[in-house]
PDB file of C-alpha atoms in Angstrom:
ATOM      1  CA  UNK A  29     -27.021  -5.570   9.585  1.00  0.00           C
ATOM      2  CA  UNK A  30     -23.664  -6.971  10.919  1.00  0.00           C
ATOM      3  CA  UNK A  31     -20.398  -8.067   8.246  1.00  0.00           C
ATOM      4  CA  UNK A  32     -21.411 -11.586   9.334  1.00  0.00           C
ATOM      5  CA  UNK A  33     -24.587 -11.563   8.201  1.00  0.00           C
ATOM      6  CA  UNK A  34     -23.841  -9.084   4.815  1.00  0.00           C
ATOM      7  CA  UNK A  35     -21.067 -11.343   4.273  1.00  0.00           C
ATOM      8  CA  UNK A  36     -23.052 -14.131   4.644  1.00  0.00           C
ATOM      9  CA  UNK A  37     -26.016 -13.394   2.367  1.00  0.00           C
ATOM     10  CA  UNK A  38     -23.698 -11.646  -0.573  1.00  0.00           C
ATOM     11  CA  UNK A  39     -21.788 -14.836  -0.980  1.00  0.00           C
ATOM     12  CA  UNK A  40     -25.300 -16.303  -1.902  1.00  0.00           C
ATOM     13  CA  UNK A  41     -25.636 -13.722  -4.635  1.00  0.00           C
ATOM     14  CA  UNK A  42     -27.478 -10.594  -2.312  1.00  0.00           C
ATOM     15  CA  UNK A  43     -26.559  -7.433  -3.758  1.00  0.00           C
ATOM     16  CA  UNK A  44     -28.237  -5.268  -1.461  1.00  0.00           C
ATOM     17  CA  UNK A  45     -25.585  -7.348   1.149  1.00  0.00           C
ATOM     18  CA  UNK A  46     -22.837  -6.797  -0.840  1.00  0.00           C
ATOM     19  CA  UNK A  47     -23.462  -2.930  -0.983  1.00  0.00           C
ATOM     20  CA  UNK A  48     -23.503  -2.987   3.257  1.00  0.00           C
ATOM     21  CA  UNK A  49     -19.815  -4.579   2.857  1.00  0.00           C
ATOM     22  CA  UNK A  50     -19.196  -1.710  -0.016  1.00  0.00           C
ATOM     23  CA  UNK A  51     -20.483   1.041   3.040  1.00  0.00           C
ATOM     24  CA  UNK A  52     -18.429  -0.322   5.212  1.00  0.00           C
ATOM     25  CA  UNK A  53     -14.868  -0.821   3.493  1.00  0.00           C
ATOM     26  CA  UNK A  54     -15.168   1.484   0.389  1.00  0.00           C
ATOM     27  CA  UNK A  55     -13.411   4.609   1.678  1.00  0.00           C
ATOM     28  CA  UNK A  56     -10.454   2.362   3.676  1.00  0.00           C
ATOM     29  CA  UNK A  57      -9.899   0.676  -0.107  1.00  0.00           C
ATOM     30  CA  UNK A  58      -9.883   3.767  -1.705  1.00  0.00           C
ATOM     31  CA  UNK A  59      -7.629   5.173   0.826  1.00  0.00           C
ATOM     32  CA  UNK A  60      -5.153   2.548  -0.231  1.00  0.00           C
ATOM     33  CA  UNK A  61      -5.915   2.601  -3.730  1.00  0.00           C
ATOM     34  CA  UNK A  62      -4.952   6.215  -3.650  1.00  0.00           C
ATOM     35  CA  UNK A  63      -1.532   5.708  -1.900  1.00  0.00           C
ATOM     36  CA  UNK A  64      -0.443   3.699  -4.204  1.00  0.00           C
ATOM     37  CA  UNK A  65      -1.385   5.317  -7.551  1.00  0.00           C
ATOM     38  CA  UNK A  66      -2.092   8.828  -6.088  1.00  0.00           C
ATOM     39  CA  UNK A  67      -3.985  10.144  -8.709  1.00  0.00           C
ATOM     40  CA  UNK A  68      -7.490  10.796  -7.549  1.00  0.00           C
ATOM     41  CA  UNK A  69      -9.495   9.826 -10.806  1.00  0.00           C
ATOM     42  CA  UNK A  70      -7.619   6.496 -11.387  1.00  0.00           C
ATOM     43  CA  UNK A  71      -7.859   5.691  -7.995  1.00  0.00           C
ATOM     44  CA  UNK A  72     -11.959   6.193  -7.870  1.00  0.00           C
ATOM     45  CA  UNK A  73     -12.292   3.626 -10.978  1.00  0.00           C
ATOM     46  CA  UNK A  74      -9.832   1.363  -9.504  1.00  0.00           C
ATOM     47  CA  UNK A  75     -11.743   1.220  -6.495  1.00  0.00           C
ATOM     48  CA  UNK A  76     -14.789   0.595  -8.102  1.00  0.00           C
ATOM     49  CA  UNK A  77     -13.026  -2.077 -10.595  1.00  0.00           C
ATOM     50  CA  UNK A  78     -11.748  -3.861  -6.814  1.00  0.00           C
ATOM     51  CA  UNK A  79     -15.087  -4.110  -5.564  1.00  0.00           C
ATOM     52  CA  UNK A  80     -16.799  -5.743  -9.174  1.00  0.00           C
ATOM     53  CA  UNK A  81     -13.787  -7.963  -8.811  1.00  0.00           C
ATOM     54  CA  UNK A  82     -14.556  -8.830  -4.980  1.00  0.00           C
ATOM     55  CA  UNK A  83     -18.238  -9.397  -5.719  1.00  0.00           C
ATOM     56  CA  UNK A  84     -17.668 -12.175  -8.416  1.00  0.00           C
ATOM     57  CA  UNK A  85     -14.644 -13.960  -6.170  1.00  0.00           C
ATOM     58  CA  UNK A  86     -17.121 -13.844  -3.264  1.00  0.00           C
ATOM     59  CA  UNK A  87     -17.684 -18.071  -3.664  1.00  0.00           C
ATOM     60  CA  UNK A  88     -13.959 -18.280  -3.218  1.00  0.00           C
ATOM     61  CA  UNK A  89     -13.622 -16.739   0.140  1.00  0.00           C
ATOM     62  CA  UNK A  90     -12.659 -19.568   2.577  1.00  0.00           C
ATOM     63  CA  UNK A  91     -12.661 -17.780   5.488  1.00  0.00           C
ATOM     64  CA  UNK A  92      -8.963 -18.395   6.495  1.00  0.00           C
ATOM     65  CA  UNK A  93      -8.379 -14.757   6.715  1.00  0.00           C
ATOM     66  CA  UNK A  94     -10.699 -11.932   7.815  1.00  0.00           C
ATOM     67  CA  UNK A  95     -12.825 -10.093   4.594  1.00  0.00           C
ATOM     68  CA  UNK A  96     -11.179  -7.143   4.745  1.00  0.00           C
ATOM     69  CA  UNK A  97      -7.425  -9.060   4.602  1.00  0.00           C
ATOM     70  CA  UNK A  98      -9.275 -10.836   1.791  1.00  0.00           C
ATOM     71  CA  UNK A  99     -10.569  -7.855   0.115  1.00  0.00           C
ATOM     72  CA  UNK A 100      -6.984  -5.780   0.637  1.00  0.00           C
ATOM     73  CA  UNK A 101      -5.634  -8.554  -1.517  1.00  0.00           C
ATOM     74  CA  UNK A 102      -7.295  -8.128  -3.758  1.00  0.00           C
ATOM     75  CA  UNK A 103      -7.173  -3.951  -3.761  1.00  0.00           C
ATOM     76  CA  UNK A 104      -3.461  -4.412  -3.922  1.00  0.00           C
ATOM     77  CA  UNK A 105      -3.015  -7.302  -6.450  1.00  0.00           C
ATOM     78  CA  UNK A 106      -5.415  -5.226  -9.058  1.00  0.00           C
ATOM     79  CA  UNK A 107      -2.988  -1.957  -8.268  1.00  0.00           C
ATOM     80  CA  UNK A 108      -0.072  -3.659  -9.207  1.00  0.00           C
ATOM     81  CA  UNK A 109      -1.384  -4.607 -12.264  1.00  0.00           C
ATOM     82  CA  UNK A 110      -2.760  -1.501 -13.321  1.00  0.00           C
ATOM     83  CA  UNK A 111       1.045  -0.038 -12.518  1.00  0.00           C
ATOM     84  CA  UNK A 112       2.691  -2.723 -14.239  1.00  0.00           C
ATOM     85  CA  UNK A 113       0.419  -2.154 -17.399  1.00  0.00           C
ATOM     86  CA  UNK A 114       1.016   1.576 -17.283  1.00  0.00           C
ATOM     87  CA  UNK A 115       2.883   3.689 -15.718  1.00  0.00           C
ATOM     88  CA  UNK A 116       1.426   6.576 -13.943  1.00  0.00           C
ATOM     89  CA  UNK A 117       2.689   9.883 -14.512  1.00  0.00           C
ATOM     90  CA  UNK A 118       2.482  11.520 -11.635  1.00  0.00           C
ATOM     91  CA  UNK A 119       2.414  11.526  -7.852  1.00  0.00           C
ATOM     92  CA  UNK A 120      -0.116  14.022  -5.328  1.00  0.00           C
ATOM     93  CA  UNK A 121       1.825  14.623  -2.463  1.00  0.00           C
ATOM     94  CA  UNK A 122      -0.801  16.086  -0.555  1.00  0.00           C
ATOM     95  CA  UNK A 123      -3.081  12.668  -1.795  1.00  0.00           C
ATOM     96  CA  UNK A 124      -5.151  11.272   1.470  1.00  0.00           C
ATOM     97  CA  UNK A 125      -4.390   8.219   2.968  1.00  0.00           C
ATOM     98  CA  UNK A 126      -6.803   5.879   3.932  1.00  0.00           C
ATOM     99  CA  UNK A 127      -7.077   7.826   7.119  1.00  0.00           C
ATOM    100  CA  UNK A 128      -7.729  11.606   6.778  1.00  0.00           C
ATOM    101  CA  UNK A 129      -5.672  12.306   9.408  1.00  0.00           C
ATOM    102  CA  UNK A 130      -2.897  10.757   8.347  1.00  0.00           C
ATOM    103  CA  UNK A 131      -0.061  13.139   6.896  1.00  0.00           C
ATOM    104  CA  UNK A 132       0.663  13.527   3.815  1.00  0.00           C
ATOM    105  CA  UNK A 133       2.862  11.205   1.716  1.00  0.00           C
ATOM    106  CA  UNK A 134       5.669  13.931   2.339  1.00  0.00           C
ATOM    107  CA  UNK A 135       5.409  13.879   5.841  1.00  0.00           C
ATOM    108  CA  UNK A 136       5.126  10.197   6.529  1.00  0.00           C
ATOM    109  CA  UNK A 137       7.133   8.647   3.447  1.00  0.00           C
ATOM    110  CA  UNK A 138      11.008   9.454   4.812  1.00  0.00           C
ATOM    111  CA  UNK A 139      14.260   9.310   2.354  1.00  0.00           C
ATOM    112  CA  UNK A 140      16.827   7.720   2.341  1.00  0.00           C
ATOM    113  CA  UNK A 141      20.157   9.175   4.329  1.00  0.00           C
ATOM    114  CA  UNK A 142      21.549   6.354   6.774  1.00  0.00           C
ATOM    115  CA  UNK A 143      22.619   9.772   9.237  1.00  0.00           C
ATOM    116  CA  UNK A 144      19.358  10.262  10.292  1.00  0.00           C
ATOM    117  CA  UNK A 145      17.012   7.482   9.609  1.00  0.00           C
ATOM    118  CA  UNK A 146      14.009   8.880  11.350  1.00  0.00           C
ATOM    119  CA  UNK A 147      14.004  11.945  10.016  1.00  0.00           C
ATOM    120  CA  UNK A 148      11.127  13.243   7.260  1.00  0.00           C
ATOM    121  CA  UNK A 149      11.907  14.317   4.050  1.00  0.00           C
ATOM    122  CA  UNK A 150      11.286  17.855   3.510  1.00  0.00           C
ATOM    123  CA  UNK A 151      11.803  18.283  -0.518  1.00  0.00           C
ATOM    124  CA  UNK A 152       8.861  17.204  -1.604  1.00  0.00           C
ATOM    125  CA  UNK A 153       9.349  17.242  -5.371  1.00  0.00           C
ATOM    126  CA  UNK A 154      12.293  14.419  -5.014  1.00  0.00           C
ATOM    127  CA  UNK A 155       9.896  12.430  -3.029  1.00  0.00           C
ATOM    128  CA  UNK A 156       7.462  12.538  -6.263  1.00  0.00           C
ATOM    129  CA  UNK A 157      10.889  11.766  -8.442  1.00  0.00           C
ATOM    130  CA  UNK A 158      11.366   8.777  -6.138  1.00  0.00           C
ATOM    131  CA  UNK A 159       7.921   7.380  -6.056  1.00  0.00           C
ATOM    132  CA  UNK A 160       7.442   7.555  -9.366  1.00  0.00           C
ATOM    133  CA  UNK A 161      10.501   5.164  -9.577  1.00  0.00           C
ATOM    134  CA  UNK A 162       9.812   2.633  -7.659  1.00  0.00           C
ATOM    135  CA  UNK A 163       8.784  -0.441  -8.708  1.00  0.00           C
ATOM    136  CA  UNK A 164       5.223  -1.656  -8.470  1.00  0.00           C
ATOM    137  CA  UNK A 165       5.851  -4.471  -5.408  1.00  0.00           C
ATOM    138  CA  UNK A 166       8.918  -2.703  -3.563  1.00  0.00           C
ATOM    139  CA  UNK A 167       6.145   0.773  -3.559  1.00  0.00           C
ATOM    140  CA  UNK A 168       3.306  -1.499  -2.611  1.00  0.00           C
ATOM    141  CA  UNK A 169       5.274  -2.845   0.274  1.00  0.00           C
ATOM    142  CA  UNK A 170       6.610   0.740   1.663  1.00  0.00           C
ATOM    143  CA  UNK A 171       3.079   1.513   1.286  1.00  0.00           C
ATOM    144  CA  UNK A 172       1.523  -0.994   3.795  1.00  0.00           C
ATOM    145  CA  UNK A 173       4.548  -0.600   5.879  1.00  0.00           C
ATOM    146  CA  UNK A 174       5.707   2.819   6.031  1.00  0.00           C
ATOM    147  CA  UNK A 175       2.193   5.085   5.171  1.00  0.00           C
ATOM    148  CA  UNK A 176      -0.458   2.601   6.213  1.00  0.00           C
ATOM    149  CA  UNK A 177       1.356   1.090   9.049  1.00  0.00           C
ATOM    150  CA  UNK A 178       0.718  -2.499   8.973  1.00  0.00           C
ATOM    151  CA  UNK A 179       2.929  -4.733  11.457  1.00  0.00           C
ATOM    152  CA  UNK A 180       5.340  -7.486  10.136  1.00  0.00           C
ATOM    153  CA  UNK A 181       2.501  -9.997  10.982  1.00  0.00           C
ATOM    154  CA  UNK A 182      -0.081  -7.979   9.173  1.00  0.00           C
ATOM    155  CA  UNK A 183       1.486  -7.950   6.053  1.00  0.00           C
ATOM    156  CA  UNK A 184       2.493 -11.935   6.127  1.00  0.00           C
ATOM    157  CA  UNK A 185      -1.051 -12.489   5.876  1.00  0.00           C
ATOM    158  CA  UNK A 186      -1.786  -9.600   3.806  1.00  0.00           C
ATOM    159  CA  UNK A 187       0.875 -10.684   1.211  1.00  0.00           C
ATOM    160  CA  UNK A 188       0.735 -14.512   2.332  1.00  0.00           C
ATOM    161  CA  UNK A 189       4.386 -14.226   2.937  1.00  0.00           C
ATOM    162  CA  UNK A 190       6.924 -15.937   5.398  1.00  0.00           C
ATOM    163  CA  UNK A 191       8.248 -13.140   7.957  1.00  0.00           C
ATOM    164  CA  UNK A 192      11.413 -13.432   6.777  1.00  0.00           C
ATOM    165  CA  UNK A 193      10.170 -12.963   2.955  1.00  0.00           C
ATOM    166  CA  UNK A 194       8.486  -9.882   3.951  1.00  0.00           C
ATOM    167  CA  UNK A 195      11.735  -8.596   5.956  1.00  0.00           C
ATOM    168  CA  UNK A 196      13.823  -9.262   3.130  1.00  0.00           C
ATOM    169  CA  UNK A 197      11.717  -7.268   0.640  1.00  0.00           C
ATOM    170  CA  UNK A 198      10.947  -4.331   2.985  1.00  0.00           C
ATOM    171  CA  UNK A 199      15.007  -4.098   3.001  1.00  0.00           C
ATOM    172  CA  UNK A 200      14.801  -4.549  -0.781  1.00  0.00           C
ATOM    173  CA  UNK A 201      12.631  -1.838  -1.294  1.00  0.00           C
ATOM    174  CA  UNK A 202      14.300   0.686   1.134  1.00  0.00           C
ATOM    175  CA  UNK A 203      17.895   0.210  -0.412  1.00  0.00           C
ATOM    176  CA  UNK A 204      15.960   0.552  -4.097  1.00  0.00           C
ATOM    177  CA  UNK A 205      14.719   3.880  -2.619  1.00  0.00           C
ATOM    178  CA  UNK A 206      18.366   4.934  -1.647  1.00  0.00           C
ATOM    179  CA  UNK A 207      19.528   4.116  -5.053  1.00  0.00           C
ATOM    180  CA  UNK A 208      17.051   5.937  -6.644  1.00  0.00           C
ATOM    181  CA  UNK A 209      17.868   8.898  -4.088  1.00  0.00           C
ATOM    182  CA  UNK A 210      21.777   8.709  -5.226  1.00  0.00           C
ATOM    183  CA  UNK A 211      21.353   7.881  -9.290  1.00  0.00           C
ATOM    184  CA  UNK A 212      18.950  10.940  -9.051  1.00  0.00           C
ATOM    185  CA  UNK A 213      19.937  13.694  -6.745  1.00  0.00           C
ATOM    186  CA  UNK A 214      24.086  12.745  -6.087  1.00  0.00           C
ATOM    187  CA  UNK A 215      25.576  11.671  -2.795  1.00  0.00           C
ATOM    188  CA  UNK A 216      23.727  11.483   0.430  1.00  0.00           C
ATOM    189  CA  UNK A 217      25.364  13.638   3.019  1.00  0.00           C
ATOM    190  CA  UNK A 218      24.061  14.637   6.821  1.00  0.00           C
ATOM    191  CA  UNK A 219      22.731  17.746   5.538  1.00  0.00           C
ATOM    192  CA  UNK A 220      20.640  16.858   2.726  1.00  0.00           C
ATOM    193  CA  UNK A 221      18.122  15.021   5.092  1.00  0.00           C
ATOM    194  CA  UNK A 222      16.863  11.112   5.870  1.00  0.00           C
ATOM    195  CA  UNK A 223      16.077   7.984   4.807  1.00  0.00           C
ATOM    196  CA  UNK A 224      14.210   4.754   5.560  1.00  0.00           C
ATOM    197  CA  UNK A 225      16.294   2.771   7.823  1.00  0.00           C
ATOM    198  CA  UNK A 226      17.966  -0.648   6.737  1.00  0.00           C
ATOM    199  CA  UNK A 227      15.995  -4.046   8.026  1.00  0.00           C
ATOM    200  CA  UNK A 228      19.650  -4.682   9.456  1.00  0.00           C
ATOM    201  CA  UNK A 229      19.220  -1.706  11.706  1.00  0.00           C
ATOM    202  CA  UNK A 230      15.793  -2.647  13.443  1.00  0.00           C
ATOM    203  CA  UNK A 231      15.848  -4.655  16.370  1.00  0.00           C
ATOM    204  CA  UNK A 232      13.654  -7.382  15.376  1.00  0.00           C
ATOM    205  CA  UNK A 233      13.872  -9.297  18.958  1.00  0.00           C
ATOM    206  CA  UNK A 234      10.128  -8.298  19.012  1.00  0.00           C
ATOM    207  CA  UNK A 235       7.666  -8.314  15.922  1.00  0.00           C
ATOM    208  CA  UNK A 236       6.657  -4.481  15.671  1.00  0.00           C
TER     209      UNK A 236
END
């Protein structure tokens, strides 16, 4: 059954058709949720809840975006709600991302240092501390952009925000990450490693 056929039937209440959609996207949704909460047990529970929410909200799906984008938006909002209610106490640095071929969090998410904006953070304990203190909304946009690699165009659709807002939020999230690093570990030196580049130094002549 194609996605279009499964979606059409699922909107009419066909649970078997919805299971087809779940099988298509459960791994990618689970990977996204796991990158937000960083604990497999929590990610499994939250992923189930995302699909339950999606099933009961299907009749409100208008087709303004792809089904997967709509589903990702539900997953992101559900994770944000969870993180606002309960601070997750740990980050599993070797947790797989949406694609098992991707690197671990410590390899993918750089830490702050202006002198070496492209270098990766080498101290996994530092990274865990930084992510643990991120505001949920800021963590979400960093996860989507830096870990999962979505383009600015894709982020405008997924987060339902204009491009300038996306850029502004990313810049604030990067600055927050840098501030947390400095507050916890002291001034950043060239020898200490790396930081997410400021939005101001990125060439926006073309949307990545």
